[in-house]
């Protein structure tokens, strides 16, 4: 059985990748950092399904800013494949914590690569680095491919540039099987709540249920090439199954603005928005309600929102000191060499996220009103 080590296993991609690799018959070692509250919500089901002596999912504590525990774990596990997904992954937060971000997201990559070398695992262990479309930043050409020059626009992107080039350098200098996945934005129902897509789908669900009045957003004009994380973790695995290590752009080839993403999300529950005004004065206003759709999605008659209600406002708090205006990836190389194609488009992504958030909000509201927690098994039967 192959052994895979995943850093950042508690994150969105870590959880999907762990699930994929377990299904493929790997023994998976997930690395997580200590937190003062539970941070394993996304992977708890993997422990349950594989409980007992036969478990093929293990976890251990480490931190990307500490070399010693990384070396010790690599020595103990001697993994066939390492997927380095751990990072301070929030672009806006990186402006507040630039030094920490450089340490975890930049030097963290070096720590793993040097550990591989130190332990003499160069011939055994393949390495995947979670690189990002943020490297393109102030884009030099559109769409962006593997040869497009980089122009990072945040401390996060600058840290990730170091991770990208050190991965290339160790491949060229020491013959390591190390490669970069240059992944464009990918989302899912388990996306972190402060990324814009999940912030929007949670708010649209809450507003439709009458649990929230307004959504405050930053730059509505920003455009992203949004895919589904499930498709993207498959690409990570494919990259490590090739005969030789290479870097790949993973993207859908379609770009959508934040404003359009909001329109699609509210549209899912029958709330059709129109945007009026400009800059900080721009507002997302109810244009009309599709009552039939609302009732179908929410399960009750529509009551609390009227045509003309303002549901979205701009709050400059969410602006970034330097912004990435447009990302659009060209995944031709991945299609031709990896045989990778995304199954999801942005509409399917919105539908899945909205459906999941509606269920979650209904459950949270039920609990707030004095309901009791029911186990997933019981819920399935009910
Ligand atoms: P995520 O949900 O934010 O997960 C990040 C993971 O890294 C979490 O498990 C987090 O632990 C862990 N982590 C953060 N700092 C750490 C540290 N100092 N030591 C150890 N672990 C640490 O991110 P994601 O969306 O899954 O993304 C996975 C990777 O792909 C990241 O490197 C990200 O930068 C990169 N990426 C993401 C996208 C995207 O659109 N999702 C696109 C391109 C590249 P906690 O759970 O304890 O916070
Ligand atoms: O969802 P975001 O925070 O993602 P961002 O900055 O594109 O970064 C994500 O994707 C990268 C890949 O390109 C990853 F490397 C990175 O780890 C992360 O997963 O913001 C998307 C856009 C930005 O232009 C932002 O300014 O949405 C804009 N935006 C507008 N209002 C907002 C908001 N972003 C957030 N988070 N919150 C807002 O209220």
XYZ file of C-alpha atoms and ligand atoms in Angstrom:
469
model
C 0.000 0.000 0.000
C 1.305 3.443 -0.909
C 1.786 5.950 1.925
C 0.782 9.556 1.406
C 1.461 12.447 3.726
C -0.796 15.503 3.551
C 0.066 18.751 5.311
C -2.958 20.982 5.953
C -5.248 17.953 6.151
C -7.857 19.887 8.180
C -8.369 22.383 5.336
C -10.782 22.217 2.415
C -8.389 20.527 -0.035
C -6.756 18.353 2.613
C -10.119 16.813 3.495
C -11.101 16.067 -0.121
C -7.634 14.758 -0.989
C -7.505 12.481 2.080
C -10.864 11.041 1.072
C -9.717 10.490 -2.524
C -6.450 8.795 -1.531
C -8.142 6.518 1.021
C -10.573 5.464 -1.728
C -7.557 4.707 -3.939
C -6.134 2.384 -1.267
C -3.433 4.618 0.210
C -2.500 4.814 3.868
C -2.911 8.502 4.582
C -1.008 10.449 7.218
C -2.566 13.852 7.814
C -0.553 16.555 9.529
C -2.416 19.129 11.574
C -1.504 21.904 13.940
C -2.764 22.292 17.457
C -5.781 24.570 17.885
C -7.612 25.653 21.021
C -10.928 24.477 19.566
C -11.747 21.436 17.426
C -10.365 21.891 13.905
C -11.052 18.439 12.439
C -14.694 18.915 11.414
C -13.877 18.312 7.736
C -12.069 15.004 8.365
C -13.919 13.521 11.357
C -15.894 11.196 9.079
C -12.647 9.619 7.882
C -11.802 8.516 11.423
C -15.277 7.081 11.951
C -15.349 5.085 8.717
C -11.894 3.636 9.301
C -12.032 3.127 13.053
C -10.114 0.247 14.683
C -6.951 -1.642 13.861
C -7.629 -1.525 10.155
C -7.559 2.253 10.024
C -5.777 3.705 7.014
C -6.066 7.313 8.163
C -3.654 8.621 10.773
C -2.818 12.096 11.921
C 0.049 13.763 13.731
C 0.783 17.243 15.019
C 3.215 19.576 13.365
C 3.495 23.158 12.212
C 4.933 24.441 8.953
C 7.088 26.857 10.954
C 8.895 24.032 12.803
C 11.541 21.880 11.153
C 12.201 19.261 13.837
C 8.741 17.688 13.944
C 8.595 17.633 10.135
C 11.920 15.768 9.924
C 10.885 13.317 12.641
C 7.564 12.552 10.949
C 9.116 12.096 7.516
C 11.699 9.744 9.033
C 8.980 7.684 10.739
C 6.583 7.559 7.802
C 8.896 7.528 4.743
C 5.979 8.529 2.522
C 5.773 7.687 -1.186
C 3.980 10.962 -1.847
C 3.833 14.277 0.015
C 1.116 16.826 -0.707
C 2.059 20.161 0.844
C -1.284 21.916 1.286
C -0.679 23.674 4.618
C -0.612 27.445 4.369
C -1.930 30.684 5.766
C -4.168 30.778 2.714
C -6.119 34.034 3.120
C -4.839 36.791 0.828
C -6.286 39.708 2.839
C -5.034 38.287 6.156
C -1.518 38.070 4.664
C -1.374 41.880 4.630
C -1.867 41.776 8.428
C 0.508 38.845 9.052
C 3.156 39.113 6.301
C 6.064 37.681 8.277
C 4.166 34.653 9.541
C 2.754 34.067 6.042
C 6.276 34.151 4.555
C 7.465 31.692 7.196
C 4.626 29.162 6.848
C 3.892 29.486 3.101
C 7.426 30.156 1.823
C 10.014 28.684 4.192
C 7.605 25.873 5.116
C 8.084 24.452 1.606
C 11.866 24.558 1.982
C 11.626 22.744 5.323
C 9.903 19.778 3.701
C 12.182 19.680 0.663
C 15.306 19.825 2.843
C 13.896 17.084 5.102
C 13.461 14.839 2.051
C 17.103 15.419 1.137
C 18.428 15.109 4.664
C 16.735 11.748 5.077
C 17.909 10.449 1.702
C 14.328 10.086 0.411
C 15.020 11.788 -2.947
C 14.460 8.613 -4.951
C 11.444 7.418 -2.981
C 9.304 10.438 -2.174
C 7.353 12.500 -4.705
C 6.418 16.045 -3.678
C 3.417 18.199 -4.630
C 3.427 21.933 -3.843
C 0.137 23.829 -3.622
C 1.008 26.785 -5.828
C -1.582 29.319 -6.838
C -2.992 31.542 -9.563
C -2.268 34.443 -7.166
C 1.295 34.223 -8.548
C -0.020 35.873 -11.744
C -1.423 38.794 -9.703
C -1.396 41.864 -11.917
C -1.736 39.657 -14.944
C 0.723 40.005 -17.828
C -1.544 38.138 -20.286
C -4.991 36.519 -20.410
C -5.638 33.635 -20.145
C -2.762 32.601 -17.892
C -0.781 29.428 -18.619
C 2.386 27.729 -17.344
C 4.580 30.240 -19.232
C 2.820 33.446 -18.162
C 5.195 35.643 -16.097
C 4.343 36.171 -12.422
C 3.520 39.523 -10.780
C 2.461 38.861 -7.153
C 0.201 41.402 -5.457
C 0.159 40.336 -1.794
C 2.474 39.012 0.921
C 0.661 35.690 0.410
C 1.526 35.597 -3.290
C 5.125 36.675 -2.643
C 5.521 33.860 -0.086
C 4.000 31.393 -2.547
C 6.455 32.562 -5.252
C 9.282 31.368 -3.011
C 7.475 28.039 -2.577
C 7.039 27.744 -6.346
C 10.680 28.429 -7.233
C 12.224 26.349 -4.439
C 10.130 23.423 -5.691
C 11.469 23.960 -9.232
C 15.013 24.438 -7.930
C 15.074 21.198 -5.917
C 13.774 19.359 -8.961
C 16.578 20.758 -11.130
C 19.376 20.729 -8.534
C 18.755 17.390 -6.793
C 16.582 15.487 -9.240
C 13.662 15.402 -6.820
C 10.221 14.457 -8.136
C 8.778 17.817 -7.067
C 6.060 19.670 -8.928
C 3.781 22.678 -8.642
C 0.059 22.657 -9.215
C -0.787 26.243 -10.149
C -4.373 26.013 -9.027
C -6.954 28.688 -9.747
C -9.637 29.362 -7.123
C -11.557 26.283 -6.124
C -14.483 26.182 -3.768
C -16.982 23.747 -2.270
C -19.569 23.414 0.491
C -16.651 23.034 2.947
C -14.799 26.160 1.746
C -13.633 28.420 4.598
C -16.398 30.851 5.544
C -14.330 34.016 4.957
C -13.559 33.372 1.275
C -15.923 35.350 -0.904
C -17.895 32.475 -2.481
C -18.771 30.831 0.821
C -19.450 34.213 2.421
C -21.979 34.852 -0.355
C -23.681 31.430 -0.309
C -23.995 31.480 3.489
C -25.461 34.975 3.413
C -27.854 34.187 0.540
C -29.099 31.142 2.475
C -29.452 33.130 5.701
C -31.239 36.043 3.995
C -33.633 33.680 2.188
C -34.480 32.059 5.523
C -34.998 35.440 7.208
C -31.955 34.996 9.483
C -29.830 37.878 8.118
C -30.707 41.268 6.629
C -27.708 42.306 4.496
C -24.430 41.150 3.037
C -21.386 43.450 3.050
C -18.781 42.828 0.364
C -15.604 44.474 -0.963
C -14.578 44.624 -4.617
C -17.553 43.403 -6.662
C -15.659 43.764 -9.954
C -12.956 41.180 -9.164
C -13.128 38.204 -11.515
C -12.046 34.670 -10.660
C -11.860 31.342 -12.472
C -13.851 29.299 -9.939
C -13.833 25.500 -9.971
C -14.808 22.756 -7.516
C -12.199 21.474 -5.016
C -13.203 17.850 -5.715
C -12.054 18.194 -9.333
C -8.850 19.949 -8.280
C -7.601 17.353 -5.770
C -7.819 14.744 -8.544
C -5.396 16.878 -10.569
C -2.954 16.961 -7.621
C -2.912 13.170 -7.509
C -2.539 12.876 -11.296
C 0.543 15.130 -11.249
C 2.348 12.701 -8.934
C 1.451 9.685 -11.106
C 3.357 11.014 -14.150
C 6.716 9.634 -15.297
C 8.425 12.986 -14.898
C 7.713 15.943 -12.603
C 6.213 19.025 -14.239
C 4.163 22.079 -13.260
C 0.531 22.386 -14.335
C -2.135 25.084 -14.434
C -5.465 23.756 -13.128
C -8.474 25.907 -14.024
C -11.882 25.792 -15.695
C -11.169 28.399 -18.401
C -14.217 30.492 -17.392
C -14.090 33.634 -15.277
C -16.941 35.155 -13.241
C -17.134 38.399 -11.256
C -17.958 38.526 -7.551
C -21.131 40.422 -8.523
C -22.205 37.659 -10.942
C -21.470 34.994 -8.338
C -23.806 36.814 -5.933
C -26.530 37.071 -8.604
C -26.306 33.308 -9.227
C -26.382 32.468 -5.510
C -29.424 34.596 -4.666
C -31.063 33.437 -7.904
C -30.855 29.861 -6.599
C -33.508 30.719 -3.996
C -35.616 32.804 -6.384
C -34.308 36.218 -5.263
C -33.354 38.056 -8.437
C -30.945 40.916 -7.854
C -30.036 43.966 -9.866
C -26.964 46.103 -9.081
C -27.296 49.897 -9.086
C -24.788 52.655 -8.297
C -21.009 52.668 -8.528
C -17.972 52.032 -6.318
C -18.743 52.275 -2.614
C -22.308 53.376 -3.452
C -23.148 50.241 -5.430
C -26.053 48.197 -4.032
C -27.518 44.784 -4.770
C -31.290 45.329 -4.860
C -34.213 42.903 -5.154
C -35.573 43.193 -8.698
C -38.170 40.466 -8.538
C -38.985 37.270 -6.645
C -39.547 33.910 -8.274
C -42.106 32.644 -5.734
C -42.352 29.174 -7.196
C -38.566 28.678 -6.986
C -38.414 30.142 -3.475
C -41.062 27.737 -2.250
C -39.372 24.787 -3.936
C -35.988 25.551 -2.349
C -37.089 26.725 1.098
C -40.169 24.581 1.587
C -42.498 27.392 2.654
C -44.282 30.386 1.143
C -42.254 33.520 0.583
C -42.887 36.317 3.076
C -40.192 38.694 4.210
C -38.414 40.360 1.262
C -39.860 42.904 -1.170
C -38.905 44.313 -4.552
C -36.528 47.239 -3.927
C -35.003 45.872 -0.701
C -31.228 46.416 -0.501
C -29.546 43.087 0.257
C -25.916 43.800 -0.681
C -23.788 46.833 0.162
C -20.124 47.625 -0.427
C -17.885 47.977 2.625
C -14.369 49.277 1.851
C -13.138 47.323 4.891
C -12.972 44.317 2.552
C -10.810 46.076 -0.040
C -7.167 44.967 -0.279
C -4.179 47.361 -0.429
C -3.318 45.800 -3.803
C -5.911 43.764 -5.672
C -5.857 40.993 -8.261
C -8.516 42.130 -10.736
C -8.820 39.209 -13.118
C -7.792 35.560 -13.153
C -8.560 33.226 -16.014
C -6.628 29.991 -16.452
C -5.752 27.994 -19.540
C -5.769 24.296 -18.516
C -4.723 22.960 -21.953
C -1.521 21.308 -20.684
C -3.391 19.509 -17.876
C -6.012 18.301 -20.331
C -3.440 17.026 -22.826
C -0.859 15.511 -20.458
C -2.889 14.503 -17.397
C -6.191 13.809 -19.152
C -7.741 16.144 -16.550
C -11.103 17.839 -17.189
C -13.289 19.499 -14.546
C -16.705 17.892 -14.009
C -18.149 20.997 -12.372
C -18.906 24.382 -13.892
C -19.624 27.496 -11.825
C -23.422 26.981 -11.964
C -23.118 23.440 -10.557
C -20.742 24.767 -7.913
C -23.187 27.487 -6.814
C -26.072 24.988 -6.696
C -24.128 22.565 -4.505
C -22.878 25.272 -2.143
C -26.316 26.897 -1.831
C -28.031 23.584 -1.221
C -25.538 22.681 1.500
C -25.645 26.095 3.189
C -29.447 26.143 3.193
C -29.477 22.780 4.973
C -26.787 23.909 7.402
C -28.502 27.214 8.251
C -31.845 25.500 8.755
C -30.160 23.073 11.145
C -28.291 25.838 13.013
C -31.511 27.846 13.358
C -33.306 24.753 14.637
C -30.571 24.212 17.254
C -30.621 27.903 18.270
C -34.341 27.664 18.872
C -33.775 24.860 21.409
C -33.662 21.878 19.031
C -31.252 19.040 19.752
C -28.297 17.664 17.813
C -29.071 14.508 15.884
C -26.414 12.134 14.585
C -26.023 11.899 10.796
C -27.145 8.254 10.874
C -30.420 9.126 12.598
C -30.887 12.083 10.284
C -30.550 9.780 7.270
C -33.294 7.484 8.559
C -35.699 10.289 9.454
P -7.449 26.102 3.815
O -8.815 25.533 3.814
O -7.209 27.453 4.381
O -6.494 25.045 4.562
C -5.188 25.380 4.937
C -4.640 24.271 5.829
O -3.327 24.644 6.268
C -5.459 24.033 7.113
O -5.423 22.672 7.420
C -4.671 24.831 8.146
O -4.874 24.378 9.465
C -3.271 24.516 7.689
N -2.259 25.440 8.203
C -2.251 26.792 8.149
N -1.123 27.277 8.716
C -0.425 26.195 9.149
C 0.805 26.035 9.825
N 1.564 27.086 10.174
N 1.232 24.796 10.108
C 0.478 23.712 9.780
N -0.693 23.793 9.136
C -1.142 25.034 8.826
O -6.849 26.120 2.330
P -7.303 25.269 1.047
O -8.297 26.061 0.291
O -7.588 23.885 1.438
O -5.954 25.335 0.190
C -4.949 24.331 0.308
C -3.626 24.876 -0.218
O -3.771 25.254 -1.578
C -3.109 26.119 0.488
O -1.704 26.036 0.489
C -3.556 27.266 -0.390
O -2.699 28.367 -0.233
C -3.429 26.627 -1.748
N -4.352 27.111 -2.800
C -5.690 27.173 -2.576
C -6.534 27.566 -3.594
C -8.038 27.613 -3.393
O -8.704 28.286 -4.203
N -8.599 26.917 -2.412
C -6.005 27.911 -4.846
C -4.632 27.825 -5.034
C -3.802 27.412 -4.011
P -6.161 24.877 10.355
O -7.335 24.044 9.883
O -5.738 24.576 11.732
O -6.339 26.339 10.055
O -12.397 34.504 -2.027
P -11.191 35.348 -1.918
O -10.794 35.791 -0.552
O -10.031 34.547 -2.651
P -8.647 34.994 -3.301
O -8.124 36.246 -2.720
O -8.820 34.955 -4.779
O -7.675 33.810 -2.824
C -8.084 32.456 -2.894
O -7.735 31.927 -4.151
C -6.320 31.887 -4.417
C -6.148 31.286 -5.818
O -6.194 32.304 -6.779
C -5.654 31.035 -3.371
F -4.310 30.969 -3.619
C -5.902 31.617 -1.994
O -5.334 30.744 -1.011
C -7.407 31.704 -1.760
O -7.918 30.396 -1.700
O -11.369 36.663 -2.802
C -11.724 36.602 -4.159
C -12.011 38.009 -4.669
C -10.919 39.025 -4.310
O -10.671 39.830 -5.431
C -11.547 39.876 -3.216
O -11.087 41.225 -3.162
O -13.197 38.479 -4.035
C -13.009 39.815 -3.625
N -13.938 40.123 -2.524
C -14.930 41.027 -2.593
N -15.572 41.086 -1.414
C -13.934 39.568 -1.304
C -14.976 40.181 -0.596
N -13.155 38.609 -0.752
C -13.423 38.236 0.530
N -12.684 37.245 1.089
N -14.425 38.829 1.264
C -15.218 39.812 0.743
O -16.113 40.334 1.414
